[in-house]
Amino acid sequence: MEGPGENGTAEPTEHTGLLNSHHGVLSSWDQEESPWRRYPKYILFISKEVLFSNYVNILLVFVPLGIVAGAIGMSPTLVFVFNFLAIIPLAALLSFATEELSAKLGQTLGGLMNATFGNAVELIVSIVALKNGEIRIVQSSMLGSILSNILLVLGCCFLAGGILHKEQKFNMTVASTMSSLMAVASASLIIPATLYAAIRSSKSKDSGTPESDDPILVLSHGTAIILLILYVMYLYFQLYSHAELFDETPKAAPDEENANDEEEEEEEEEEHLLSPWAAAVVLVVITVCVAVCAEFLVDSIDSIVETAHISKTFIGLILLPIVGNAAEHVTAVVVSVKNKMDLAIGVAIGSSMQIALLVTPFLVILGWILGQPMTLHFETFETVVFFLSVLICNYLIQDGSSNYLEGAMLLGMYIIIALAFYVYPDDATGDVGSLIKGVMGR
């Protein structure tokens, strides 16, 4: 017989290393001879741990309900509500699996994974809507995701963290870089709106709309390519050429430094639940479920608009982003309460920047490929709201510190915008030229 050093404890393997820090039960399973008993137990255990990782997962019951309701053609209201609630836990699981996978891939690939899957729900919903020709839903969802991150999420972070901490500091380099890129993103929406107004004023009254749309499409396609290039350059700037700037953190008091060191040691010792392969499988399964639920959700929107008298703009700009970003909202608030404002800023502003510089331009290019007239020309009211929101956010983060009053300002602004879009009709039209004439007077 072999000594205790060899059989007393199971040698760490690809499977045992996953959960030993949590329960240490797989060490006994690896001693079983038959893999037919070991692997089912392992899969069941992993499934249980993943499902119990977040209390929001109780809403997973709505996933089969939503799919069945959509498949058998139940009431559009029930289809919308079931799939709306189903996407909430799916978004949480998507975020959980992304974090598990990113932890194993290092900073570079981890950043790319977060950029890809962090806004996966909005991307999937928007792709489905774009395929169906629902351009207003796509544009509203993209704009709503940005507003919910820079106003709602960041406001909750500043408010929750400011209540427990008088003043919180964060990396000014990260904040200034992100705010500058957001300003570029806002300009990319203002320029098409201004061009549209100029083209309309230069055409005769009997000019057709398609004539004035072609230049906007050309401008949007070119702008989308440039924004994608800027985002790739930003990733290289952050992860390679100037990585040391983004690693800088504000200096804290000695007591706070000791506390932070202890927390970092605890986090380093904490092992993750899923292996890279298991996390990848979870990502694929959840992404498929989100795609199916999003298909039924988008198909039921028209009926909801008619029966509930809610505009498509409000659904796309307020409701869908809150659901899609639910997991990120909770994560950002939790880390801000723990005084980890750099991470909170990265989740809130970083996610909105990904939407503005990566997801939205990608959808414009995809619409170009699919033959859908997806442009960066938003309605004047939406463009102004976006510009003012970015302006306010930039003012509040430029000093590298935050407090609860600044959080209340951001939340108040978001509530005002939500109320405005609740009464905003889908058929409202307007252009920048008319707005300027109204302000300056005839």
CSV table of C-alpha atoms in Angstrom, one decimal:
chain,number,residue,atom,x,y,z
A,1,MET,CA,0.0,0.0,0.0
A,2,GLU,CA,1.1,3.6,-0.7
A,3,GLY,CA,1.8,6.0,2.2
A,4,PRO,CA,-0.5,8.7,3.4
A,5,GLY,CA,1.5,11.3,1.5
A,6,GLU,CA,0.3,9.7,-1.7
A,7,ASN,CA,-3.2,8.6,-0.9
A,8,GLY,CA,-4.1,10.5,2.2
A,9,THR,CA,-5.1,13.5,0.1
A,10,ALA,CA,-6.0,13.4,-3.6
A,11,GLU,CA,-3.5,15.0,-5.9
A,12,PRO,CA,-4.9,18.2,-7.5
A,13,THR,CA,-6.2,17.7,-11.0
A,14,GLU,CA,-8.1,19.7,-13.6
A,15,HIS,CA,-11.3,19.1,-11.6
A,16,THR,CA,-10.2,18.9,-8.0
A,17,GLY,CA,-8.5,22.3,-8.2
A,18,LEU,CA,-11.8,24.0,-9.0
A,19,LEU,CA,-13.6,23.6,-5.7
A,20,ASN,CA,-11.2,22.6,-3.0
A,21,SER,CA,-11.2,26.0,-1.5
A,22,HIS,CA,-15.0,25.9,-1.2
A,23,HIS,CA,-15.8,22.4,-0.1
A,24,GLY,CA,-13.0,20.0,-0.8
A,25,VAL,CA,-15.5,17.3,-1.8
A,26,LEU,CA,-14.1,16.4,-5.2
A,27,SER,CA,-10.9,14.9,-3.6
A,28,SER,CA,-13.0,11.9,-2.6
A,29,TRP,CA,-14.7,11.7,-5.9
A,30,ASP,CA,-11.4,11.4,-7.8
A,31,GLN,CA,-10.7,8.2,-5.8
A,32,GLU,CA,-13.7,6.5,-7.3
A,33,GLU,CA,-12.8,4.0,-10.0
A,34,SER,CA,-15.7,4.7,-12.4
A,35,PRO,CA,-15.9,8.0,-14.2
A,36,TRP,CA,-19.6,7.3,-14.9
A,37,ARG,CA,-20.2,8.2,-11.2
A,38,ARG,CA,-17.6,10.9,-10.8
A,39,TYR,CA,-18.5,13.2,-13.6
A,40,PRO,CA,-22.3,13.3,-13.0
A,41,LYS,CA,-21.6,14.2,-9.4
A,42,TYR,CA,-19.2,16.9,-10.5
A,43,ILE,CA,-21.6,18.4,-13.0
A,44,LEU,CA,-24.5,18.3,-10.4
A,45,PHE,CA,-22.3,20.0,-7.8
A,46,ILE,CA,-21.1,22.7,-10.2
A,47,SER,CA,-24.6,23.3,-11.3
A,48,LYS,CA,-25.8,23.7,-7.8
A,49,GLU,CA,-23.0,26.1,-6.8
A,50,VAL,CA,-23.6,28.2,-9.9
A,51,LEU,CA,-27.4,28.4,-9.4
A,52,PHE,CA,-26.9,29.4,-5.7
A,53,SER,CA,-24.3,32.0,-6.5
A,54,ASN,CA,-26.8,34.8,-6.7
A,55,TYR,CA,-30.3,35.2,-5.2
A,56,VAL,CA,-31.5,36.7,-8.5
A,57,ASN,CA,-31.2,33.2,-10.1
A,58,ILE,CA,-34.6,32.3,-8.5
A,59,LEU,CA,-36.0,34.1,-11.6
A,60,LEU,CA,-34.6,31.4,-13.8
A,61,VAL,CA,-38.0,29.8,-13.6
A,62,PHE,CA,-39.2,32.4,-16.1
A,63,VAL,CA,-36.7,31.2,-18.8
A,64,PRO,CA,-38.7,28.0,-19.7
A,65,LEU,CA,-42.0,29.9,-19.1
A,66,GLY,CA,-41.0,32.7,-21.5
A,67,ILE,CA,-39.7,30.3,-24.2
A,68,VAL,CA,-42.9,28.1,-23.9
A,69,ALA,CA,-45.2,31.2,-23.9
A,70,GLY,CA,-43.5,32.5,-27.0
A,71,ALA,CA,-43.4,29.2,-28.8
A,72,ILE,CA,-47.1,28.4,-28.3
A,73,GLY,CA,-48.2,32.0,-29.1
A,74,MET,CA,-49.6,33.1,-25.7
A,75,SER,CA,-50.7,36.6,-25.0
A,76,PRO,CA,-48.0,39.1,-26.1
A,77,THR,CA,-48.2,40.7,-22.7
A,78,LEU,CA,-47.3,37.4,-20.9
A,79,VAL,CA,-44.6,36.7,-23.5
A,80,PHE,CA,-43.0,40.1,-22.9
A,81,VAL,CA,-43.2,39.9,-19.0
A,82,PHE,CA,-41.9,36.3,-18.8
A,83,ASN,CA,-39.0,36.9,-21.2
A,84,PHE,CA,-38.3,40.4,-19.6
A,85,LEU,CA,-37.9,38.7,-16.2
A,86,ALA,CA,-36.0,35.8,-17.7
A,87,ILE,CA,-33.2,38.0,-19.0
A,88,ILE,CA,-32.4,39.4,-15.5
A,89,PRO,CA,-31.0,36.1,-14.1
A,90,LEU,CA,-29.4,35.2,-17.4
A,91,ALA,CA,-27.6,38.6,-17.4
A,92,ALA,CA,-26.4,37.8,-13.8
A,93,LEU,CA,-25.1,34.3,-14.8
A,94,LEU,CA,-23.5,35.8,-17.9
A,95,SER,CA,-21.6,38.3,-15.7
A,96,PHE,CA,-20.6,35.5,-13.2
A,97,ALA,CA,-19.3,33.2,-16.0
A,98,THR,CA,-17.4,36.1,-17.6
A,99,GLU,CA,-15.7,37.0,-14.3
A,100,GLU,CA,-14.7,33.3,-13.7
A,101,LEU,CA,-13.3,33.0,-17.2
A,102,SER,CA,-11.5,36.4,-17.1
A,103,ALA,CA,-9.7,35.5,-13.9
A,104,LYS,CA,-8.0,32.6,-15.6
A,105,LEU,CA,-7.0,34.4,-18.8
A,106,GLY,CA,-5.0,37.3,-17.3
A,107,GLN,CA,-5.4,41.0,-17.7
A,108,THR,CA,-5.3,41.3,-21.5
A,109,LEU,CA,-7.6,38.5,-22.5
A,110,GLY,CA,-9.7,39.2,-19.4
A,111,GLY,CA,-10.3,42.8,-20.5
A,112,LEU,CA,-11.3,41.6,-24.0
A,113,MET,CA,-13.7,39.1,-22.4
A,114,ASN,CA,-15.3,41.7,-20.3
A,115,ALA,CA,-15.6,44.0,-23.3
A,116,THR,CA,-17.2,41.2,-25.3
A,117,PHE,CA,-19.6,39.7,-22.7
A,118,GLY,CA,-20.1,42.6,-20.4
A,119,ASN,CA,-22.8,44.1,-22.7
A,120,ALA,CA,-23.8,40.8,-24.3
A,121,VAL,CA,-27.4,41.0,-23.4
A,122,GLU,CA,-27.9,44.5,-25.0
A,123,LEU,CA,-25.9,43.3,-28.0
A,124,ILE,CA,-28.0,40.2,-28.5
A,125,VAL,CA,-31.3,42.1,-28.1
A,126,SER,CA,-30.1,44.7,-30.5
A,127,ILE,CA,-29.0,42.2,-33.1
A,128,VAL,CA,-32.4,40.5,-33.0
A,129,ALA,CA,-34.1,43.9,-33.3
A,130,LEU,CA,-31.8,45.0,-36.1
A,131,LYS,CA,-32.6,41.8,-38.0
A,132,ASN,CA,-36.3,42.5,-37.7
A,133,GLY,CA,-35.8,46.1,-38.9
A,134,GLU,CA,-36.6,47.7,-35.5
A,135,ILE,CA,-34.1,50.5,-35.8
A,136,ARG,CA,-35.7,52.6,-33.1
A,137,ILE,CA,-35.4,49.8,-30.6
A,138,VAL,CA,-31.7,49.4,-31.5
A,139,GLN,CA,-30.9,53.1,-31.2
A,140,SER,CA,-32.9,53.5,-28.0
A,141,SER,CA,-31.3,50.4,-26.4
A,142,MET,CA,-27.8,51.6,-27.2
A,143,LEU,CA,-28.5,55.1,-25.9
A,144,GLY,CA,-30.3,53.8,-22.9
A,145,SER,CA,-27.4,51.5,-21.9
A,146,ILE,CA,-25.0,54.4,-22.0
A,147,LEU,CA,-27.3,56.7,-19.9
A,148,SER,CA,-28.1,53.9,-17.4
A,149,ASN,CA,-24.4,53.4,-16.8
A,150,ILE,CA,-23.1,56.9,-16.5
A,151,LEU,CA,-26.2,58.2,-14.6
A,152,LEU,CA,-28.0,55.4,-12.8
A,153,VAL,CA,-25.1,53.0,-12.0
A,154,LEU,CA,-22.5,55.7,-11.3
A,155,GLY,CA,-25.1,57.7,-9.3
A,156,CYS,CA,-25.9,54.6,-7.2
A,157,CYS,CA,-22.2,54.0,-6.7
A,158,PHE,CA,-21.5,57.6,-5.6
A,159,LEU,CA,-24.6,57.6,-3.3
A,160,ALA,CA,-24.0,54.2,-1.7
A,161,GLY,CA,-20.3,54.7,-1.2
A,162,GLY,CA,-20.7,58.3,-0.1
A,163,ILE,CA,-23.1,57.4,2.7
A,164,LEU,CA,-20.5,55.1,4.3
A,165,HIS,CA,-17.4,57.1,3.3
A,166,LYS,CA,-17.2,60.9,3.4
A,167,GLU,CA,-15.2,61.2,0.3
A,168,GLN,CA,-13.9,58.5,-2.1
A,169,LYS,CA,-10.9,58.8,-4.4
A,170,PHE,CA,-10.3,57.1,-7.8
A,171,ASN,CA,-7.7,57.1,-10.5
A,172,MET,CA,-7.9,60.5,-12.3
A,173,THR,CA,-6.0,59.1,-15.4
A,174,VAL,CA,-8.7,56.5,-16.0
A,175,ALA,CA,-11.5,59.0,-15.4
A,176,SER,CA,-10.0,61.7,-17.7
A,177,THR,CA,-9.3,59.2,-20.5
A,178,MET,CA,-12.7,57.6,-20.4
A,179,SER,CA,-14.4,61.0,-20.2
A,180,SER,CA,-12.5,62.2,-23.2
A,181,LEU,CA,-13.5,59.2,-25.2
A,182,MET,CA,-17.2,59.6,-24.1
A,183,ALA,CA,-17.0,63.2,-25.4
A,184,VAL,CA,-15.8,61.9,-28.7
A,185,ALA,CA,-18.7,59.4,-28.7
A,186,SER,CA,-21.2,62.2,-28.1
A,187,ALA,CA,-19.7,64.3,-30.9
A,188,SER,CA,-20.1,61.3,-33.2
A,189,LEU,CA,-23.9,61.6,-32.6
A,190,ILE,CA,-24.1,65.4,-32.8
A,191,ILE,CA,-22.3,65.6,-36.2
A,192,PRO,CA,-24.8,63.3,-38.0
A,193,ALA,CA,-27.7,65.2,-36.5
A,194,THR,CA,-26.2,68.5,-37.6
A,195,LEU,CA,-25.5,67.2,-41.1
A,196,TYR,CA,-29.1,66.0,-41.4
A,197,ALA,CA,-30.4,69.4,-40.5
A,198,ALA,CA,-28.0,71.0,-43.0
A,199,ILE,CA,-29.1,68.6,-45.8
A,200,ARG,CA,-32.8,69.2,-45.1
A,201,SER,CA,-32.3,73.0,-45.3
A,202,SER,CA,-30.4,72.7,-48.5
A,203,LYS,CA,-33.0,70.6,-50.3
A,204,SER,CA,-36.1,71.8,-51.9
A,205,LYS,CA,-39.4,71.1,-50.2
A,206,ASP,CA,-40.3,68.3,-52.6
A,207,SER,CA,-37.0,66.4,-52.1
A,208,GLY,CA,-37.5,62.8,-51.1
A,209,THR,CA,-36.3,61.5,-47.8
A,210,PRO,CA,-34.1,58.7,-49.4
A,211,GLU,CA,-32.0,61.4,-51.0
A,212,SER,CA,-31.2,63.0,-47.7
A,213,ASP,CA,-30.6,59.7,-46.0
A,214,ASP,CA,-27.7,58.5,-48.2
A,215,PRO,CA,-25.1,61.0,-46.9
A,216,ILE,CA,-26.1,60.1,-43.3
A,217,LEU,CA,-25.5,56.5,-44.1
A,218,VAL,CA,-22.1,57.2,-45.6
A,219,LEU,CA,-21.1,59.4,-42.6
A,220,SER,CA,-22.4,56.8,-40.1
A,221,HIS,CA,-20.5,53.9,-41.8
A,222,GLY,CA,-17.2,56.0,-41.9
A,223,THR,CA,-17.7,57.2,-38.3
A,224,ALA,CA,-18.4,53.7,-37.1
A,225,ILE,CA,-15.1,52.4,-38.6
A,226,ILE,CA,-13.2,55.3,-37.0
A,227,LEU,CA,-14.8,54.6,-33.5
A,228,LEU,CA,-13.9,50.9,-33.7
A,229,ILE,CA,-10.3,51.9,-34.5
A,230,LEU,CA,-10.3,54.3,-31.6
A,231,TYR,CA,-11.6,51.5,-29.2
A,232,VAL,CA,-8.9,49.1,-30.4
A,233,MET,CA,-6.3,51.8,-29.8
A,234,TYR,CA,-7.7,52.5,-26.3
A,235,LEU,CA,-7.4,48.8,-25.5
A,236,TYR,CA,-3.7,48.8,-26.6
A,237,PHE,CA,-3.2,52.0,-24.6
A,238,GLN,CA,-4.7,50.6,-21.5
A,239,LEU,CA,-3.3,47.1,-21.6
A,240,TYR,CA,0.1,47.5,-23.2
A,241,SER,CA,1.7,50.9,-23.9
A,242,HIS,CA,0.5,52.8,-20.8
A,243,ALA,CA,-0.6,50.0,-18.5
A,244,GLU,CA,1.3,51.5,-15.6
A,245,LEU,CA,-0.9,54.6,-15.7
A,246,PHE,CA,-4.0,52.6,-15.2
A,247,ASP,CA,-2.4,50.6,-12.3
A,248,GLU,CA,-1.9,53.8,-10.3
A,249,THR,CA,-4.3,54.1,-7.4
A,250,PRO,CA,-4.8,57.1,-5.0
A,251,LYS,CA,-2.7,57.0,-1.9
A,252,ALA,CA,-4.6,56.1,1.2
A,253,ALA,CA,-4.0,56.6,4.9
A,254,PRO,CA,-1.7,54.1,6.6
A,255,ASP,CA,-4.6,52.4,8.3
A,256,GLU,CA,-6.5,52.2,5.1
A,257,GLU,CA,-3.5,50.8,3.3
A,258,ASN,CA,-3.1,48.0,5.9
A,259,ALA,CA,-6.8,47.2,5.5
A,260,ASN,CA,-6.6,47.2,1.7
A,261,ASP,CA,-3.5,44.9,1.9
A,262,GLU,CA,-5.4,42.4,4.0
A,263,GLU,CA,-8.4,42.5,1.6
A,264,GLU,CA,-6.1,41.9,-1.4
A,265,GLU,CA,-4.5,39.0,0.3
A,266,GLU,CA,-7.9,37.4,1.1
A,267,GLU,CA,-8.9,38.0,-2.6
A,268,GLU,CA,-5.7,36.4,-3.8
A,269,GLU,CA,-6.3,33.3,-1.7
A,270,GLU,CA,-9.9,33.0,-2.9
A,271,GLU,CA,-10.2,30.5,-5.7
A,272,HIS,CA,-12.8,30.6,-8.4
A,273,LEU,CA,-15.5,28.1,-8.9
A,274,LEU,CA,-15.3,27.3,-12.6
A,275,SER,CA,-12.5,26.2,-14.8
A,276,PRO,CA,-12.0,28.0,-18.1
A,277,TRP,CA,-13.7,25.2,-20.0
A,278,ALA,CA,-16.6,25.1,-17.6
A,279,ALA,CA,-17.0,28.9,-17.7
A,280,ALA,CA,-16.9,28.9,-21.5
A,281,VAL,CA,-19.6,26.2,-21.7
A,282,VAL,CA,-21.8,28.3,-19.3
A,283,LEU,CA,-21.2,31.3,-21.5
A,284,VAL,CA,-22.3,29.5,-24.6
A,285,VAL,CA,-25.4,28.0,-22.9
A,286,ILE,CA,-26.5,31.3,-21.4
A,287,THR,CA,-25.9,33.2,-24.6
A,288,VAL,CA,-28.1,30.8,-26.5
A,289,CYS,CA,-30.8,31.2,-23.8
A,290,VAL,CA,-30.6,35.0,-24.0
A,291,ALA,CA,-30.8,34.9,-27.8
A,292,VAL,CA,-34.0,32.8,-27.6
A,293,CYS,CA,-35.6,35.0,-24.9
A,294,ALA,CA,-34.6,38.2,-26.8
A,295,GLU,CA,-36.2,36.9,-30.0
A,296,PHE,CA,-39.6,36.5,-28.2
A,297,LEU,CA,-39.1,39.7,-26.3
A,298,VAL,CA,-38.5,41.8,-29.4
A,299,ASP,CA,-41.4,40.1,-31.3
A,300,SER,CA,-43.8,41.1,-28.5
A,301,ILE,CA,-42.8,44.8,-28.3
A,302,ASP,CA,-45.3,46.0,-30.9
A,303,SER,CA,-48.2,44.4,-29.1
A,304,ILE,CA,-47.1,45.9,-25.8
A,305,VAL,CA,-46.8,49.3,-27.3
A,306,GLU,CA,-50.4,49.1,-28.6
A,307,THR,CA,-52.0,47.5,-25.4
A,308,ALA,CA,-49.9,49.2,-22.6
A,309,HIS,CA,-49.6,52.6,-24.4
A,310,ILE,CA,-45.8,52.7,-23.8
A,311,SER,CA,-43.6,54.0,-26.5
A,312,LYS,CA,-40.9,51.9,-28.1
A,313,THR,CA,-38.4,54.6,-27.2
A,314,PHE,CA,-39.2,54.2,-23.5
A,315,ILE,CA,-39.0,50.4,-23.7
A,316,GLY,CA,-35.7,50.5,-25.5
A,317,LEU,CA,-34.1,53.4,-23.6
A,318,ILE,CA,-35.2,52.7,-20.0
A,319,LEU,CA,-36.6,49.2,-19.5
A,320,LEU,CA,-34.3,47.0,-21.6
A,321,PRO,CA,-31.0,48.6,-20.4
A,322,ILE,CA,-32.0,48.3,-16.7
A,323,VAL,CA,-32.6,44.5,-17.3
A,324,GLY,CA,-29.5,44.0,-19.4
A,325,ASN,CA,-27.3,45.8,-17.0
A,326,ALA,CA,-28.8,44.4,-13.8
A,327,ALA,CA,-25.8,42.3,-12.9
A,328,GLU,CA,-23.4,45.2,-13.6
A,329,HIS,CA,-25.5,47.5,-11.5
A,330,VAL,CA,-25.3,45.3,-8.4
A,331,THR,CA,-21.5,44.6,-8.9
A,332,ALA,CA,-20.7,48.3,-9.2
A,333,VAL,CA,-22.7,49.3,-6.1
A,334,VAL,CA,-21.2,46.5,-4.0
A,335,VAL,CA,-17.6,47.4,-4.9
A,336,SER,CA,-18.3,51.1,-4.2
A,337,VAL,CA,-19.5,50.3,-0.7
A,338,LYS,CA,-16.2,48.5,-0.2
A,339,ASN,CA,-14.5,51.7,-1.3
A,340,LYS,CA,-13.1,50.2,-4.5
A,341,MET,CA,-14.0,53.2,-6.6
A,342,ASP,CA,-11.6,52.4,-9.5
A,343,LEU,CA,-13.4,49.1,-10.1
A,344,ALA,CA,-16.8,50.9,-9.8
A,345,ILE,CA,-15.7,53.6,-12.3
A,346,GLY,CA,-14.4,50.8,-14.6
A,347,VAL,CA,-17.7,49.0,-14.5
A,348,ALA,CA,-20.0,52.1,-14.9
A,349,ILE,CA,-18.1,54.4,-17.3
A,350,GLY,CA,-16.1,51.6,-18.9
A,351,SER,CA,-19.3,49.7,-19.9
A,352,SER,CA,-20.9,52.8,-21.3
A,353,MET,CA,-17.7,53.5,-23.3
A,354,GLN,CA,-17.8,50.0,-24.7
A,355,ILE,CA,-21.4,50.6,-25.9
A,356,ALA,CA,-20.5,53.9,-27.5
A,357,LEU,CA,-17.2,52.9,-29.1
A,358,LEU,CA,-17.6,49.2,-29.8
A,359,VAL,CA,-21.2,47.9,-29.7
A,360,THR,CA,-23.0,50.8,-31.5
A,361,PRO,CA,-20.4,51.1,-34.3
A,362,PHE,CA,-20.5,47.3,-34.7
A,363,LEU,CA,-24.3,47.4,-35.1
A,364,VAL,CA,-24.0,50.1,-37.7
A,365,ILE,CA,-21.5,48.0,-39.7
A,366,LEU,CA,-23.8,44.9,-39.2
A,367,GLY,CA,-26.8,46.9,-40.4
A,368,TRP,CA,-24.7,47.8,-43.5
A,369,ILE,CA,-24.0,44.1,-44.1
A,370,LEU,CA,-27.7,43.1,-43.6
A,371,GLY,CA,-29.0,46.0,-45.7
A,372,GLN,CA,-30.7,47.7,-42.7
A,373,PRO,CA,-30.5,51.6,-42.6
A,374,MET,CA,-28.9,51.7,-39.1
A,375,THR,CA,-27.2,55.1,-38.7
A,376,LEU,CA,-25.7,57.2,-36.0
A,377,HIS,CA,-28.4,59.8,-36.6
A,378,PHE,CA,-30.5,59.9,-33.5
A,379,GLU,CA,-33.5,62.2,-32.9
A,380,THR,CA,-32.6,65.7,-31.7
A,381,PHE,CA,-34.0,65.2,-28.2
A,382,GLU,CA,-32.1,62.0,-27.7
A,383,THR,CA,-28.8,63.6,-29.0
A,384,VAL,CA,-29.2,66.6,-26.6
A,385,VAL,CA,-30.0,64.3,-23.7
A,386,PHE,CA,-26.9,62.2,-24.4
A,387,PHE,CA,-24.6,65.3,-24.7
A,388,LEU,CA,-25.9,66.8,-21.5
A,389,SER,CA,-25.5,63.5,-19.6
A,390,VAL,CA,-21.9,63.1,-20.8
A,391,LEU,CA,-21.2,66.7,-19.9
A,392,ILE,CA,-22.6,66.4,-16.4
A,393,CYS,CA,-20.7,63.1,-15.8
A,394,ASN,CA,-17.4,64.6,-17.0
A,395,TYR,CA,-17.8,67.5,-14.7
A,396,LEU,CA,-18.4,65.3,-11.7
A,397,ILE,CA,-15.5,62.9,-12.2
A,398,GLN,CA,-12.8,65.3,-13.4
A,399,ASP,CA,-11.6,66.0,-9.8
A,400,GLY,CA,-10.9,62.3,-9.0
A,401,SER,CA,-13.2,62.2,-6.0
A,402,SER,CA,-16.9,61.6,-5.3
A,403,ASN,CA,-19.5,62.0,-2.5
A,404,TYR,CA,-23.1,61.2,-1.9
A,405,LEU,CA,-24.3,64.6,-3.2
A,406,GLU,CA,-22.8,63.9,-6.6
A,407,GLY,CA,-24.5,60.6,-6.7
A,408,ALA,CA,-27.9,62.2,-5.9
A,409,MET,CA,-27.3,64.6,-8.8
A,410,LEU,CA,-26.7,61.8,-11.3
A,411,LEU,CA,-29.7,59.8,-10.0
A,412,GLY,CA,-31.9,62.9,-10.2
A,413,MET,CA,-30.8,63.6,-13.7
A,414,TYR,CA,-31.6,60.0,-14.7
A,415,ILE,CA,-35.1,60.1,-13.2
A,416,ILE,CA,-35.8,63.4,-15.0
A,417,ILE,CA,-34.7,61.8,-18.3
A,418,ALA,CA,-36.8,58.7,-17.7
A,419,LEU,CA,-39.9,60.8,-17.1
A,420,ALA,CA,-39.2,62.8,-20.2
A,421,PHE,CA,-38.9,59.7,-22.4
A,422,TYR,CA,-42.1,58.2,-20.7
A,423,VAL,CA,-44.1,61.0,-22.3
A,424,TYR,CA,-42.0,61.2,-25.4
A,425,PRO,CA,-43.9,60.0,-28.5
A,426,ASP,CA,-42.3,57.6,-31.0
A,427,ASP,CA,-43.4,59.8,-33.9
A,428,ALA,CA,-41.8,63.0,-32.6
A,429,THR,CA,-39.5,64.6,-35.1
A,430,GLY,CA,-37.2,67.5,-35.1
A,431,ASP,CA,-33.7,68.5,-36.1
A,432,VAL,CA,-30.9,70.6,-34.8
A,433,GLY,CA,-31.6,73.4,-37.2
A,434,SER,CA,-35.1,73.8,-35.9
A,435,LEU,CA,-33.9,73.6,-32.3
A,436,ILE,CA,-31.3,76.4,-32.9
A,437,LYS,CA,-33.8,78.6,-34.6
A,438,GLY,CA,-36.2,78.1,-31.6
A,439,VAL,CA,-33.5,79.0,-29.1
A,440,MET,CA,-32.1,82.0,-31.1
A,441,GLY,CA,-35.5,83.2,-32.3
A,442,ARG,CA,-36.5,83.9,-35.8
